[in-house]
Coordinates of C-alpha atoms in Angstrom, one line a residue:
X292 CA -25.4 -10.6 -31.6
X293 CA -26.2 -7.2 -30.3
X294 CA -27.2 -6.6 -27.0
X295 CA -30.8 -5.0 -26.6
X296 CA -31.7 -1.6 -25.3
X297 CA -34.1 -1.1 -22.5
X298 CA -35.6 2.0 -21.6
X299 CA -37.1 2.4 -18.2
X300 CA -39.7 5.2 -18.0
X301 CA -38.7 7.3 -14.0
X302 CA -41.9 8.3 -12.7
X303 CA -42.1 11.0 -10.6
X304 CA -42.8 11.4 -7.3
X305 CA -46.5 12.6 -6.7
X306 CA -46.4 16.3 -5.9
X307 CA -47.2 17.4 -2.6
X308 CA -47.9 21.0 -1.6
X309 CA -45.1 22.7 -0.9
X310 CA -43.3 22.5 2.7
X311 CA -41.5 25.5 4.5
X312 CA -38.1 24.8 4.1
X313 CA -36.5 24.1 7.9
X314 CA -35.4 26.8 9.9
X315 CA -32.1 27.4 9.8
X316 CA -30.0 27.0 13.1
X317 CA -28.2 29.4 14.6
X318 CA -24.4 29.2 13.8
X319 CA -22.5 28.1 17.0
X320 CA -20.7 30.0 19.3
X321 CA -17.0 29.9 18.5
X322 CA -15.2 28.6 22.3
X323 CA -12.9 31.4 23.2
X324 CA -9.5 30.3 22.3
X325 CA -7.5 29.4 25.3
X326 CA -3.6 31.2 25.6
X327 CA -1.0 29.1 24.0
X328 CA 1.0 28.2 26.5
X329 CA 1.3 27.0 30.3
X330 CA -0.2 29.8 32.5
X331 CA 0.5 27.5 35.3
X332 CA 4.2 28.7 34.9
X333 CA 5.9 31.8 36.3
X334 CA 7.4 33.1 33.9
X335 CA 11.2 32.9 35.3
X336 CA 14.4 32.0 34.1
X337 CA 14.0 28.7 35.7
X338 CA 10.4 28.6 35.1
X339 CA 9.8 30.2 31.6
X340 CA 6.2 30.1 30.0
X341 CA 6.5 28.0 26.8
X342 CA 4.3 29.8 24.4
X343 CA 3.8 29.4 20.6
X344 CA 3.7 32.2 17.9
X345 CA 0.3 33.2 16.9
X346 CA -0.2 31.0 14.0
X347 CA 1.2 28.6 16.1
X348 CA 3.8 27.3 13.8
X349 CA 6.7 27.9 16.0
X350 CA 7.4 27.5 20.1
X351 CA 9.9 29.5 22.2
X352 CA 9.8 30.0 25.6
X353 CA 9.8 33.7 27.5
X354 CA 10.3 35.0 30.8
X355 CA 10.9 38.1 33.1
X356 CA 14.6 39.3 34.1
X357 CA 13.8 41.6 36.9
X358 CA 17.5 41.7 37.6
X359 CA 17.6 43.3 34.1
X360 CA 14.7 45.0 33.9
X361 CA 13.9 42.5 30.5
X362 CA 11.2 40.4 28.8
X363 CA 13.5 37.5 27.9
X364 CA 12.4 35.5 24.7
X365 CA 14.4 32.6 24.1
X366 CA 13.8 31.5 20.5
X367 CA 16.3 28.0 19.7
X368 CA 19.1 29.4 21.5
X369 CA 19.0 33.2 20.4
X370 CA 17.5 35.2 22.8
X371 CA 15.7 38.4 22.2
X372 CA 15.1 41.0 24.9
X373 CA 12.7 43.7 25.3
X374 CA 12.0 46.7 28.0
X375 CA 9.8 44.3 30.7
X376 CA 7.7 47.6 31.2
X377 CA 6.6 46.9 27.0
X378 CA 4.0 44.5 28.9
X379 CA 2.0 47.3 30.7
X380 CA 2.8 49.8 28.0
X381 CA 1.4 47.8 25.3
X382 CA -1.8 47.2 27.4
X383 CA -1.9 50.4 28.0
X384 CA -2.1 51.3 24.3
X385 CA -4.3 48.5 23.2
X386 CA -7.1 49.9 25.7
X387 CA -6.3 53.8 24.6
X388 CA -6.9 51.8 21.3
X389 CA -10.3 50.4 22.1
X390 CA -10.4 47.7 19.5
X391 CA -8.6 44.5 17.6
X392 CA -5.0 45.8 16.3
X393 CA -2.8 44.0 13.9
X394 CA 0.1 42.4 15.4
X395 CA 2.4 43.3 12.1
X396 CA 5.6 41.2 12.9
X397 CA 8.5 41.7 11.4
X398 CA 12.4 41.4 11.4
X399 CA 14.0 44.6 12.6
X400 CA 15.7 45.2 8.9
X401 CA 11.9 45.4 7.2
X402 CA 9.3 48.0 7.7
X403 CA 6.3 47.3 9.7
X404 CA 2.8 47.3 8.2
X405 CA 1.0 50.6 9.4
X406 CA -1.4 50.7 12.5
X407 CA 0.2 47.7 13.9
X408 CA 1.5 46.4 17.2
X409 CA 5.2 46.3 15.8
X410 CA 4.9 49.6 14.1
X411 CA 3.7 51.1 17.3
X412 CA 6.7 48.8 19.1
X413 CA 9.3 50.9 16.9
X414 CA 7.9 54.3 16.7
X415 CA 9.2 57.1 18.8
X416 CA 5.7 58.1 19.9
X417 CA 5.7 55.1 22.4
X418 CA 6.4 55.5 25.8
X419 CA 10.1 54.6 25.7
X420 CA 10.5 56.7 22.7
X421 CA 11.6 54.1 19.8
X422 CA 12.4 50.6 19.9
X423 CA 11.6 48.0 23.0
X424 CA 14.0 45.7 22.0
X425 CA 16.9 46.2 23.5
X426 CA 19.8 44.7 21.1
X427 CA 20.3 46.2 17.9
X428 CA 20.0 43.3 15.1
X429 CA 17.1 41.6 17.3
X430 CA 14.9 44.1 18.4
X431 CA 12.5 43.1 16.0
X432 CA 9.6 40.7 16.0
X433 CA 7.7 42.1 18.7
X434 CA 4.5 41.4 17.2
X435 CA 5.5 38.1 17.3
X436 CA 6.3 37.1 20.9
X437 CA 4.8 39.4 23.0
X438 CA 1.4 39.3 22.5
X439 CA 1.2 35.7 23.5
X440 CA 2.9 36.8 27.1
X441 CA 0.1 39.2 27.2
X442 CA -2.1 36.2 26.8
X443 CA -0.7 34.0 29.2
X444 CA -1.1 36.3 31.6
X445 CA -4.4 37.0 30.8
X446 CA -4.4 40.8 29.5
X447 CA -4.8 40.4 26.4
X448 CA -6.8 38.1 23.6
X449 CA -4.9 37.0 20.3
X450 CA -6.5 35.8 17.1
X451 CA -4.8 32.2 15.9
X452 CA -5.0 32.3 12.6
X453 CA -2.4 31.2 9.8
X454 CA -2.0 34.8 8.8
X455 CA -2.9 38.4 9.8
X456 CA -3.4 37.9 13.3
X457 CA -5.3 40.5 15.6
X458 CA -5.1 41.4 19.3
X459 CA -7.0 43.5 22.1
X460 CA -6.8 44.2 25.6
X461 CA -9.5 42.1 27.8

């Protein structure tokens, strides 16, 4: 035996004049992003900030070597050291700059995007007149780690996204 259709008649809802739609609300300010790391350090051999790249998809730790006159960046257990004065120099440039500049990081054996914090890192227009890393083969990467030391230490603010991170002098 079939089974019986039914049909059941939707009334609508009785129209009403029309209501303003709500106001939208305001979009919420983003919380500044705090540095990642622990300011609280000093940013010694034997106290070393532990910082994280700006996507923050790796950790390594960094630290001044006034003895040798070096930003230390320990990444695993290869080390990568830059001129300690790149700190002020790069703040320097980044106000000269006057806005948000790509950070551009790249191994030392690829070019650096254009316009960028590791292009300007490399170029003989910078203060030291080329590289700030000081060992050939790992004098890359400086858009990497330095700007977060900049952050840690308050100069600087660095954009934490997954890719095409930015950075400008506070």
């Amino acid at each position: 035996m079939a089974a019986k259709k039914t049909t059941e008649t939707k009334t609508a809802a009785p129209k009403t004049a029309a209501q303003p739609a709500a106001p939208k609300a305001a979009p919420k300010p983003q919380a500044p992003k705090k540095p990642m790391g622990n300011p609280g350090s000093e940013g010694s051999r034997d106290n070393p900030w532990t910082l994280t790249t700006p996507p923050g998809t790796s950790e390594f730790e960094a630290f001044r070597d006034e003895g040798a006159d070096a930003l230390v960046i320990r990444v695993g257990k290869t080390e990568l050291r830059y001129h300690l004065r790149c700190i002020d120099d790069l703040c320097a440039m980044l106000k000269a700059h006057g806005d948000w500049m790509a950070l551009g990081g790249a191994d030392e054996q690829k070019p650096a995007p254009d316009g960028s914090v590791e292009a300007w890192a490399r170029s003989g227009g910078n203060p030291v007149g080329g590289w700030y890393g000081t060992k050939k083969g790992l004098r890359g990467r400086f858009g990497v780690y330095v700007p977060p030391v900049l952050e840690v230490l308050g100069l600087a603010e660095v954009e934490h996204n997954p890719k095409n991170n930015r950075m400008r002098v506070v």
